[in-house]
Amino acid sequence: MMNFHVLTLFPEMIEDALRTSITGRAMTKGLLSLHTVNIRDYSVTGNGRIDDYPYGGGAGMVMQAEPVMRAYEALQETMEKKPRVIYLTPQGQVFHQKMAEELALEENLVFLCGHYEGVDERVLEEIVTDQVSIGDYVLTGGELPALVMMDAISRMVPGVLSNQESGETESFQNGLLEYPQYSRPEEWRGKKVPPVLLSGHHGNVDRWRRNQSILRTLRVRPELLESVEFDKKDRKYLQSLIRQETENRITEEEINFLSKLLANKTKS
Ligand code: ADE
């Protein structure tokens, strides 16, 4: 059971998204709960304003400390122990799968979504335990990043995915990107499904998929290969790539990378 709490200026954006699809089903099943708090309800000026000009000048507005603190305090009163509070910001640590798995073990998680040029640093110092970025680009607010995190965390909560959904071999589970998938028809607009997948030979299918995963990772995210364990058959496939024995023409740069990788792996 995971209880998400979100401090935001746009609660309906969070509610609508999380109540859709698999996370919505999980809420109906009682595996997840969502509680949004509108920071604007805690305005201290009485007119609903929660932002002000930055000291020192500069563009944009800053979310004030007091409304954020009061919204947080209202939340915290309902909990026995202090929850982890995640502030979404490009200045944070970059989110990854391991972090999702670790956060899925918490009972309560609070997400603080900022807007404008940021949030007064003093309230961040008081309440935030983790500052997280979802990647090196800038969004207009923390709502989408909070949703991205909650989605990734939710699927790590036991029972949220069906056996079929979680039984799938997924990207990053084995440190590699996923292999390509095909469904009916066998031929679509002149393009055929790779014959090995129709062969019924499970060993060959598994080998082909593993090779495709390795090849994709080499092409798109070569740095991921450095933390993958290769067995004898993997190494044989990597050698065949280097010798250009497969129909997958690979670049000189990829060959150099692979050669170094294989040399390092045999050393250690
Ligand atoms: N707020 C704006 N951009 C963001 C990002 N990339 N990650 C997390 N929070 C953000």
PDB file of C-alpha atoms and ligand atoms in Angstrom:
ATOM      1  CA  MET A   1       0.000   0.000   0.000  1.00  0.00           C
ATOM      2  CA  MET A   2       1.408   3.345  -1.044  1.00  0.00           C
ATOM      3  CA  ASN A   3      -0.030   6.701  -0.052  1.00  0.00           C
ATOM      4  CA  PHE A   4       0.891   9.585  -2.355  1.00  0.00           C
ATOM      5  CA  HIS A   5       0.422  13.167  -1.164  1.00  0.00           C
ATOM      6  CA  VAL A   6       0.960  16.046  -3.555  1.00  0.00           C
ATOM      7  CA  LEU A   7       1.403  19.726  -2.708  1.00  0.00           C
ATOM      8  CA  THR A   8       0.498  21.569  -5.908  1.00  0.00           C
ATOM      9  CA  LEU A   9      -1.209  24.558  -7.487  1.00  0.00           C
ATOM     10  CA  PHE A  10      -2.920  22.225 -10.003  1.00  0.00           C
ATOM     11  CA  PRO A  11      -4.499  19.324  -8.096  1.00  0.00           C
ATOM     12  CA  GLU A  12      -6.847  18.388 -10.962  1.00  0.00           C
ATOM     13  CA  MET A  13      -3.872  17.773 -13.238  1.00  0.00           C
ATOM     14  CA  ILE A  14      -2.506  15.210 -10.760  1.00  0.00           C
ATOM     15  CA  GLU A  15      -5.902  13.667  -9.980  1.00  0.00           C
ATOM     16  CA  ASP A  16      -6.927  13.237 -13.616  1.00  0.00           C
ATOM     17  CA  ALA A  17      -3.664  11.634 -14.674  1.00  0.00           C
ATOM     18  CA  LEU A  18      -3.236   9.257 -11.735  1.00  0.00           C
ATOM     19  CA  ARG A  19      -6.857   8.080 -11.870  1.00  0.00           C
ATOM     20  CA  THR A  20      -6.304   6.920 -15.453  1.00  0.00           C
ATOM     21  CA  SER A  21      -5.171   3.465 -16.634  1.00  0.00           C
ATOM     22  CA  ILE A  22      -3.077   1.164 -14.437  1.00  0.00           C
ATOM     23  CA  THR A  23      -2.564   3.602 -11.552  1.00  0.00           C
ATOM     24  CA  GLY A  24      -6.302   4.303 -11.540  1.00  0.00           C
ATOM     25  CA  ARG A  25      -7.052   0.584 -11.356  1.00  0.00           C
ATOM     26  CA  ALA A  26      -4.576   0.260  -8.473  1.00  0.00           C
ATOM     27  CA  MET A  27      -6.379   3.051  -6.571  1.00  0.00           C
ATOM     28  CA  THR A  28      -9.714   1.295  -7.060  1.00  0.00           C
ATOM     29  CA  LYS A  29      -8.102  -1.896  -5.747  1.00  0.00           C
ATOM     30  CA  GLY A  30      -6.871  -0.026  -2.663  1.00  0.00           C
ATOM     31  CA  LEU A  31      -3.175  -0.521  -3.452  1.00  0.00           C
ATOM     32  CA  LEU A  32      -2.518   3.184  -3.935  1.00  0.00           C
ATOM     33  CA  SER A  33      -4.088   6.297  -2.511  1.00  0.00           C
ATOM     34  CA  LEU A  34      -3.811   9.880  -3.679  1.00  0.00           C
ATOM     35  CA  HIS A  35      -4.289  13.001  -1.611  1.00  0.00           C
ATOM     36  CA  THR A  36      -3.706  16.381  -3.245  1.00  0.00           C
ATOM     37  CA  VAL A  37      -3.363  19.644  -1.350  1.00  0.00           C
ATOM     38  CA  ASN A  38      -3.869  22.942  -3.155  1.00  0.00           C
ATOM     39  CA  ILE A  39      -1.132  25.281  -1.932  1.00  0.00           C
ATOM     40  CA  ARG A  40      -3.302  28.248  -2.933  1.00  0.00           C
ATOM     41  CA  ASP A  41      -5.720  27.346  -0.126  1.00  0.00           C
ATOM     42  CA  TYR A  42      -2.916  28.283   2.296  1.00  0.00           C
ATOM     43  CA  SER A  43      -2.284  31.778   0.936  1.00  0.00           C
ATOM     44  CA  VAL A  44      -1.372  34.150   3.782  1.00  0.00           C
ATOM     45  CA  THR A  45      -2.436  37.341   2.040  1.00  0.00           C
ATOM     46  CA  GLY A  46      -6.086  36.387   1.942  1.00  0.00           C
ATOM     47  CA  ASN A  47      -6.395  36.952  -1.809  1.00  0.00           C
ATOM     48  CA  GLY A  48      -5.039  33.564  -2.884  1.00  0.00           C
ATOM     49  CA  ARG A  49      -1.599  34.862  -3.775  1.00  0.00           C
ATOM     50  CA  ILE A  50       1.252  32.520  -2.969  1.00  0.00           C
ATOM     51  CA  ASP A  51       4.130  34.094  -4.932  1.00  0.00           C
ATOM     52  CA  ASP A  52       6.183  37.254  -4.678  1.00  0.00           C
ATOM     53  CA  TYR A  53       9.188  39.015  -6.251  1.00  0.00           C
ATOM     54  CA  PRO A  54      12.667  37.555  -5.727  1.00  0.00           C
ATOM     55  CA  TYR A  55      14.973  39.389  -3.334  1.00  0.00           C
ATOM     56  CA  GLY A  56      18.012  40.593  -5.277  1.00  0.00           C
ATOM     57  CA  GLY A  57      15.900  41.133  -8.372  1.00  0.00           C
ATOM     58  CA  GLY A  58      15.710  39.115 -11.564  1.00  0.00           C
ATOM     59  CA  ALA A  59      13.020  37.649 -13.729  1.00  0.00           C
ATOM     60  CA  GLY A  60       9.965  35.744 -12.547  1.00  0.00           C
ATOM     61  CA  MET A  61       8.295  35.126  -9.238  1.00  0.00           C
ATOM     62  CA  VAL A  62       9.114  32.915  -6.273  1.00  0.00           C
ATOM     63  CA  MET A  63       6.673  30.720  -4.335  1.00  0.00           C
ATOM     64  CA  GLN A  64       6.576  31.980  -0.753  1.00  0.00           C
ATOM     65  CA  ALA A  65       7.693  29.849   2.156  1.00  0.00           C
ATOM     66  CA  GLU A  66       4.654  30.247   4.420  1.00  0.00           C
ATOM     67  CA  PRO A  67       1.862  28.883   2.170  1.00  0.00           C
ATOM     68  CA  VAL A  68       4.027  25.855   1.316  1.00  0.00           C
ATOM     69  CA  MET A  69       4.827  25.298   5.005  1.00  0.00           C
ATOM     70  CA  ARG A  70       1.183  25.520   6.042  1.00  0.00           C
ATOM     71  CA  ALA A  71       0.063  23.152   3.293  1.00  0.00           C
ATOM     72  CA  TYR A  72       2.759  20.708   4.428  1.00  0.00           C
ATOM     73  CA  GLU A  73       1.833  21.036   8.121  1.00  0.00           C
ATOM     74  CA  ALA A  74      -1.820  20.292   7.359  1.00  0.00           C
ATOM     75  CA  LEU A  75      -0.640  17.106   5.675  1.00  0.00           C
ATOM     76  CA  GLN A  76       1.877  16.058   8.263  1.00  0.00           C
ATOM     77  CA  GLU A  77      -0.701  16.221  11.049  1.00  0.00           C
ATOM     78  CA  THR A  78      -2.367  13.185   9.483  1.00  0.00           C
ATOM     79  CA  MET A  79       0.812  11.062   9.655  1.00  0.00           C
ATOM     80  CA  GLU A  80       2.532   9.295  12.513  1.00  0.00           C
ATOM     81  CA  LYS A  81       6.100   9.778  11.405  1.00  0.00           C
ATOM     82  CA  LYS A  82       7.802  12.335   9.207  1.00  0.00           C
ATOM     83  CA  PRO A  83       7.427  11.332   5.561  1.00  0.00           C
ATOM     84  CA  ARG A  84       9.992  11.669   2.802  1.00  0.00           C
ATOM     85  CA  VAL A  85       9.286  14.902   0.950  1.00  0.00           C
ATOM     86  CA  ILE A  86      10.382  15.052  -2.680  1.00  0.00           C
ATOM     87  CA  TYR A  87      10.858  18.433  -4.329  1.00  0.00           C
ATOM     88  CA  LEU A  88      10.798  18.272  -8.125  1.00  0.00           C
ATOM     89  CA  THR A  89      13.499  20.461  -9.628  1.00  0.00           C
ATOM     90  CA  PRO A  90      16.057  20.432 -12.456  1.00  0.00           C
ATOM     91  CA  GLN A  91      18.597  21.091  -9.659  1.00  0.00           C
ATOM     92  CA  GLY A  92      17.958  17.659  -8.131  1.00  0.00           C
ATOM     93  CA  GLN A  93      19.507  14.215  -8.482  1.00  0.00           C
ATOM     94  CA  VAL A  94      18.428  12.534 -11.715  1.00  0.00           C
ATOM     95  CA  PHE A  95      15.631   9.987 -11.260  1.00  0.00           C
ATOM     96  CA  HIS A  96      16.299   6.341 -12.207  1.00  0.00           C
ATOM     97  CA  GLN A  97      14.760   2.863 -11.833  1.00  0.00           C
ATOM     98  CA  LYS A  98      16.640   1.962  -8.629  1.00  0.00           C
ATOM     99  CA  MET A  99      15.301   5.112  -6.979  1.00  0.00           C
ATOM    100  CA  ALA A 100      11.751   4.121  -7.991  1.00  0.00           C
ATOM    101  CA  GLU A 101      12.261   0.677  -6.434  1.00  0.00           C
ATOM    102  CA  GLU A 102      13.612   2.152  -3.225  1.00  0.00           C
ATOM    103  CA  LEU A 103      10.856   4.771  -2.883  1.00  0.00           C
ATOM    104  CA  ALA A 104       8.191   2.094  -3.481  1.00  0.00           C
ATOM    105  CA  LEU A 105       9.080   0.680  -0.038  1.00  0.00           C
ATOM    106  CA  GLU A 106       7.801   3.817   1.762  1.00  0.00           C
ATOM    107  CA  GLU A 107       4.330   3.997   3.274  1.00  0.00           C
ATOM    108  CA  ASN A 108       3.824   7.691   2.517  1.00  0.00           C
ATOM    109  CA  LEU A 109       5.480   9.941  -0.045  1.00  0.00           C
ATOM    110  CA  VAL A 110       4.982  13.684  -0.327  1.00  0.00           C
ATOM    111  CA  PHE A 111       5.686  15.494  -3.606  1.00  0.00           C
ATOM    112  CA  LEU A 112       6.173  19.256  -3.659  1.00  0.00           C
ATOM    113  CA  CYS A 113       5.504  20.768  -7.088  1.00  0.00           C
ATOM    114  CA  GLY A 114       7.022  24.172  -7.690  1.00  0.00           C
ATOM    115  CA  HIS A 115       6.102  26.791 -10.243  1.00  0.00           C
ATOM    116  CA  TYR A 116       7.465  30.108 -11.435  1.00  0.00           C
ATOM    117  CA  GLU A 117      11.188  30.563 -10.803  1.00  0.00           C
ATOM    118  CA  GLY A 118      11.207  28.277  -7.761  1.00  0.00           C
ATOM    119  CA  VAL A 119      10.322  28.026  -4.101  1.00  0.00           C
ATOM    120  CA  ASP A 120      11.793  30.092  -1.227  1.00  0.00           C
ATOM    121  CA  GLU A 121      14.894  28.132  -0.187  1.00  0.00           C
ATOM    122  CA  ARG A 122      14.085  28.374   3.536  1.00  0.00           C
ATOM    123  CA  VAL A 123      10.992  26.177   3.366  1.00  0.00           C
ATOM    124  CA  LEU A 124      12.879  23.656   1.235  1.00  0.00           C
ATOM    125  CA  GLU A 125      15.517  23.462   3.988  1.00  0.00           C
ATOM    126  CA  GLU A 126      12.773  22.853   6.550  1.00  0.00           C
ATOM    127  CA  ILE A 127      10.729  20.122   4.899  1.00  0.00           C
ATOM    128  CA  VAL A 128      12.406  18.585   1.818  1.00  0.00           C
ATOM    129  CA  THR A 129      14.321  15.296   2.175  1.00  0.00           C
ATOM    130  CA  ASP A 130      15.004  14.582  -1.536  1.00  0.00           C
ATOM    131  CA  GLN A 131      15.442  16.922  -4.510  1.00  0.00           C
ATOM    132  CA  VAL A 132      14.807  15.076  -7.750  1.00  0.00           C
ATOM    133  CA  SER A 133      15.022  15.943 -11.472  1.00  0.00           C
ATOM    134  CA  ILE A 134      13.469  13.741 -14.156  1.00  0.00           C
ATOM    135  CA  GLY A 135      16.048  14.760 -16.750  1.00  0.00           C
ATOM    136  CA  ASP A 136      18.130  17.575 -18.162  1.00  0.00           C
ATOM    137  CA  TYR A 137      15.389  19.769 -19.562  1.00  0.00           C
ATOM    138  CA  VAL A 138      13.192  22.434 -18.030  1.00  0.00           C
ATOM    139  CA  LEU A 139       9.434  22.061 -17.597  1.00  0.00           C
ATOM    140  CA  THR A 140       6.905  24.704 -16.558  1.00  0.00           C
ATOM    141  CA  GLY A 141       6.196  23.070 -13.204  1.00  0.00           C
ATOM    142  CA  GLY A 142       6.742  20.057 -10.988  1.00  0.00           C
ATOM    143  CA  GLU A 143       3.411  18.327 -11.740  1.00  0.00           C
ATOM    144  CA  LEU A 144       4.534  16.283 -14.742  1.00  0.00           C
ATOM    145  CA  PRO A 145       7.765  15.219 -13.012  1.00  0.00           C
ATOM    146  CA  ALA A 146       5.758  14.191  -9.911  1.00  0.00           C
ATOM    147  CA  LEU A 147       3.429  12.154 -12.145  1.00  0.00           C
ATOM    148  CA  VAL A 148       6.371  10.515 -13.890  1.00  0.00           C
ATOM    149  CA  MET A 149       7.820   9.523 -10.522  1.00  0.00           C
ATOM    150  CA  MET A 150       4.503   8.286  -9.109  1.00  0.00           C
ATOM    151  CA  ASP A 151       3.901   6.193 -12.227  1.00  0.00           C
ATOM    152  CA  ALA A 152       7.327   4.549 -12.045  1.00  0.00           C
ATOM    153  CA  ILE A 153       7.027   4.009  -8.273  1.00  0.00           C
ATOM    154  CA  SER A 154       3.479   2.610  -8.533  1.00  0.00           C
ATOM    155  CA  ARG A 155       4.458  -0.213 -10.828  1.00  0.00           C
ATOM    156  CA  MET A 156       6.994  -1.336  -8.222  1.00  0.00           C
ATOM    157  CA  VAL A 157       4.279  -1.614  -5.535  1.00  0.00           C
ATOM    158  CA  PRO A 158       3.284  -5.289  -5.100  1.00  0.00           C
ATOM    159  CA  GLY A 159      -0.029  -6.095  -6.812  1.00  0.00           C
ATOM    160  CA  VAL A 160      -0.189  -2.989  -9.016  1.00  0.00           C
ATOM    161  CA  LEU A 161       0.869  -4.891 -12.113  1.00  0.00           C
ATOM    162  CA  SER A 162      -0.827  -8.156 -13.027  1.00  0.00           C
ATOM    163  CA  ASN A 163       1.403 -11.243 -13.242  1.00  0.00           C
ATOM    164  CA  GLN A 164       1.400 -10.913 -16.989  1.00  0.00           C
ATOM    165  CA  GLU A 165       2.360  -7.234 -16.844  1.00  0.00           C
ATOM    166  CA  SER A 166       5.195  -7.757 -14.378  1.00  0.00           C
ATOM    167  CA  GLY A 167       6.374 -11.067 -15.847  1.00  0.00           C
ATOM    168  CA  GLU A 168       7.601  -9.314 -18.936  1.00  0.00           C
ATOM    169  CA  THR A 169      11.328  -9.013 -19.401  1.00  0.00           C
ATOM    170  CA  GLU A 170      11.755  -5.304 -19.213  1.00  0.00           C
ATOM    171  CA  SER A 171      14.324  -2.706 -20.103  1.00  0.00           C
ATOM    172  CA  PHE A 172      16.803  -2.181 -17.257  1.00  0.00           C
ATOM    173  CA  GLN A 173      15.832  -5.360 -15.432  1.00  0.00           C
ATOM    174  CA  ASN A 174      18.893  -7.037 -16.913  1.00  0.00           C
ATOM    175  CA  GLY A 175      20.709  -3.753 -17.571  1.00  0.00           C
ATOM    176  CA  LEU A 176      19.892  -3.908 -21.288  1.00  0.00           C
ATOM    177  CA  LEU A 177      17.310  -2.208 -23.482  1.00  0.00           C
ATOM    178  CA  GLU A 178      14.357  -4.322 -24.556  1.00  0.00           C
ATOM    179  CA  TYR A 179      14.338  -6.413 -27.733  1.00  0.00           C
ATOM    180  CA  PRO A 180      11.833  -5.641 -30.546  1.00  0.00           C
ATOM    181  CA  GLN A 181       8.324  -7.139 -30.417  1.00  0.00           C
ATOM    182  CA  TYR A 182       6.054  -8.319 -33.240  1.00  0.00           C
ATOM    183  CA  SER A 183       2.418  -9.392 -33.470  1.00  0.00           C
ATOM    184  CA  ARG A 184       0.012 -10.446 -36.221  1.00  0.00           C
ATOM    185  CA  PRO A 185       0.014 -10.323 -39.196  1.00  0.00           C
ATOM    186  CA  GLU A 186       3.128 -12.278 -40.179  1.00  0.00           C
ATOM    187  CA  GLU A 187       3.661  -9.875 -43.056  1.00  0.00           C
ATOM    188  CA  TRP A 188       2.628  -6.241 -42.826  1.00  0.00           C
ATOM    189  CA  ARG A 189       3.013  -3.904 -45.822  1.00  0.00           C
ATOM    190  CA  GLY A 190       5.751  -6.115 -47.187  1.00  0.00           C
ATOM    191  CA  LYS A 191       7.651  -6.310 -43.882  1.00  0.00           C
ATOM    192  CA  LYS A 192       8.068  -9.813 -42.444  1.00  0.00           C
ATOM    193  CA  VAL A 193       8.381 -10.892 -38.839  1.00  0.00           C
ATOM    194  CA  PRO A 194      11.912 -12.268 -38.167  1.00  0.00           C
ATOM    195  CA  PRO A 195      11.607 -16.014 -39.022  1.00  0.00           C
ATOM    196  CA  VAL A 196      13.242 -17.206 -35.769  1.00  0.00           C
ATOM    197  CA  LEU A 197      10.186 -15.898 -33.863  1.00  0.00           C
ATOM    198  CA  LEU A 198       7.919 -18.235 -35.879  1.00  0.00           C
ATOM    199  CA  SER A 199      10.217 -21.248 -35.469  1.00  0.00           C
ATOM    200  CA  GLY A 200       8.807 -22.425 -32.148  1.00  0.00           C
ATOM    201  CA  HIS A 201      12.383 -23.056 -30.966  1.00  0.00           C
ATOM    202  CA  HIS A 202      12.448 -21.365 -27.553  1.00  0.00           C
ATOM    203  CA  GLY A 203      16.203 -21.574 -27.130  1.00  0.00           C
ATOM    204  CA  ASN A 204      16.819 -19.843 -30.441  1.00  0.00           C
ATOM    205  CA  VAL A 205      14.138 -17.228 -29.704  1.00  0.00           C
ATOM    206  CA  ASP A 206      15.732 -16.409 -26.337  1.00  0.00           C
ATOM    207  CA  ARG A 207      19.184 -16.156 -27.910  1.00  0.00           C
ATOM    208  CA  TRP A 208      17.923 -13.909 -30.707  1.00  0.00           C
ATOM    209  CA  ARG A 209      16.171 -11.631 -28.193  1.00  0.00           C
ATOM    210  CA  ARG A 210      19.236 -11.402 -25.982  1.00  0.00           C
ATOM    211  CA  ASN A 211      21.374 -10.538 -29.024  1.00  0.00           C
ATOM    212  CA  GLN A 212      18.894  -7.874 -30.161  1.00  0.00           C
ATOM    213  CA  SER A 213      18.934  -6.381 -26.658  1.00  0.00           C
ATOM    214  CA  ILE A 214      22.719  -6.214 -26.714  1.00  0.00           C
ATOM    215  CA  LEU A 215      22.767  -4.713 -30.213  1.00  0.00           C
ATOM    216  CA  ARG A 216      20.176  -2.051 -29.363  1.00  0.00           C
ATOM    217  CA  THR A 217      21.977  -1.106 -26.208  1.00  0.00           C
ATOM    218  CA  LEU A 218      25.263  -0.832 -28.104  1.00  0.00           C
ATOM    219  CA  ARG A 219      23.668   1.468 -30.681  1.00  0.00           C
ATOM    220  CA  VAL A 220      21.630   3.704 -28.405  1.00  0.00           C
ATOM    221  CA  ARG A 221      23.102   3.535 -24.876  1.00  0.00           C
ATOM    222  CA  PRO A 222      26.579   1.954 -25.104  1.00  0.00           C
ATOM    223  CA  GLU A 223      27.542   3.178 -21.616  1.00  0.00           C
ATOM    224  CA  LEU A 224      24.944   0.782 -20.133  1.00  0.00           C
ATOM    225  CA  LEU A 225      26.938  -2.195 -21.406  1.00  0.00           C
ATOM    226  CA  GLU A 226      29.753  -1.446 -18.969  1.00  0.00           C
ATOM    227  CA  SER A 227      27.686  -2.729 -16.036  1.00  0.00           C
ATOM    228  CA  VAL A 228      26.247  -5.797 -17.798  1.00  0.00           C
ATOM    229  CA  GLU A 229      27.548  -9.303 -17.106  1.00  0.00           C
ATOM    230  CA  PHE A 230      28.274 -11.210 -20.312  1.00  0.00           C
ATOM    231  CA  ASP A 231      28.313 -14.995 -20.469  1.00  0.00           C
ATOM    232  CA  LYS A 232      30.160 -17.106 -23.026  1.00  0.00           C
ATOM    233  CA  LYS A 233      27.384 -16.880 -25.634  1.00  0.00           C
ATOM    234  CA  ASP A 234      27.120 -13.111 -25.208  1.00  0.00           C
ATOM    235  CA  ARG A 235      30.839 -12.761 -25.786  1.00  0.00           C
ATOM    236  CA  LYS A 236      30.578 -14.953 -28.869  1.00  0.00           C
ATOM    237  CA  TYR A 237      27.883 -12.627 -30.210  1.00  0.00           C
ATOM    238  CA  LEU A 238      29.964  -9.536 -29.426  1.00  0.00           C
ATOM    239  CA  GLN A 239      32.928 -11.086 -31.254  1.00  0.00           C
ATOM    240  CA  SER A 240      30.727 -11.824 -34.257  1.00  0.00           C
ATOM    241  CA  LEU A 241      29.640  -8.171 -34.287  1.00  0.00           C
ATOM    242  CA  ILE A 242      33.237  -6.993 -34.210  1.00  0.00           C
ATOM    243  CA  ARG A 243      34.103  -9.305 -37.092  1.00  0.00           C
ATOM    244  CA  GLN A 244      31.013  -7.975 -38.945  1.00  0.00           C
ATOM    245  CA  GLU A 245      29.696 -11.520 -39.343  1.00  0.00           C
ATOM    246  CA  THR A 246      26.094 -10.542 -38.708  1.00  0.00           C
ATOM    247  CA  GLU A 247      23.895  -8.621 -41.112  1.00  0.00           C
ATOM    248  CA  ASN A 248      23.869  -5.775 -38.600  1.00  0.00           C
ATOM    249  CA  ARG A 249      26.574  -3.494 -39.984  1.00  0.00           C
ATOM    250  CA  ILE A 250      28.111  -1.673 -37.075  1.00  0.00           C
ATOM    251  CA  THR A 251      30.257   1.449 -37.138  1.00  0.00           C
ATOM    252  CA  GLU A 252      33.964   1.696 -36.506  1.00  0.00           C
ATOM    253  CA  GLU A 253      33.219   3.637 -33.336  1.00  0.00           C
ATOM    254  CA  GLU A 254      30.972   0.830 -32.064  1.00  0.00           C
ATOM    255  CA  ILE A 255      33.650  -1.754 -32.893  1.00  0.00           C
ATOM    256  CA  ASN A 256      36.266   0.213 -30.950  1.00  0.00           C
ATOM    257  CA  PHE A 257      33.918   0.501 -27.999  1.00  0.00           C
ATOM    258  CA  LEU A 258      33.180  -3.236 -28.047  1.00  0.00           C
ATOM    259  CA  SER A 259      36.831  -4.223 -28.354  1.00  0.00           C
ATOM    260  CA  LYS A 260      37.734  -2.142 -25.292  1.00  0.00           C
ATOM    261  CA  LEU A 261      34.729  -3.500 -23.400  1.00  0.00           C
ATOM    262  CA  LEU A 262      35.694  -7.107 -24.076  1.00  0.00           C
ATOM    263  CA  ALA A 263      39.321  -6.448 -23.149  1.00  0.00           C
ATOM    264  CA  ASN A 264      38.292  -4.869 -19.828  1.00  0.00           C
ATOM    265  CA  LYS A 265      35.782  -7.593 -18.992  1.00  0.00           C
ATOM    266  CA  THR A 266      38.329 -10.379 -19.415  1.00  0.00           C
ATOM    267  CA  LYS A 267      40.881  -8.477 -17.333  1.00  0.00           C
ATOM    268  CA  SER A 268      38.673  -8.197 -14.244  1.00  0.00           C
TER     269      SER A 268
HETATM  270  N1  ADE B   1      10.719  21.181 -12.842  1.00  0.00           N
HETATM  271  C1  ADE B   1      10.986  21.748 -14.036  1.00  0.00           C
HETATM  272  N2  ADE B   1      11.730  20.947 -14.802  1.00  0.00           N
HETATM  273  C2  ADE B   1      11.944  19.807 -14.082  1.00  0.00           C
HETATM  274  C3  ADE B   1      12.643  18.591 -14.312  1.00  0.00           C
HETATM  275  N3  ADE B   1      13.291  18.363 -15.459  1.00  0.00           N
HETATM  276  N4  ADE B   1      12.650  17.662 -13.346  1.00  0.00           N
HETATM  277  C4  ADE B   1      12.012  17.882 -12.190  1.00  0.00           C
HETATM  278  N5  ADE B   1      11.338  19.005 -11.908  1.00  0.00           N
HETATM  279  C5  ADE B   1      11.304  19.972 -12.834  1.00  0.00           C
END
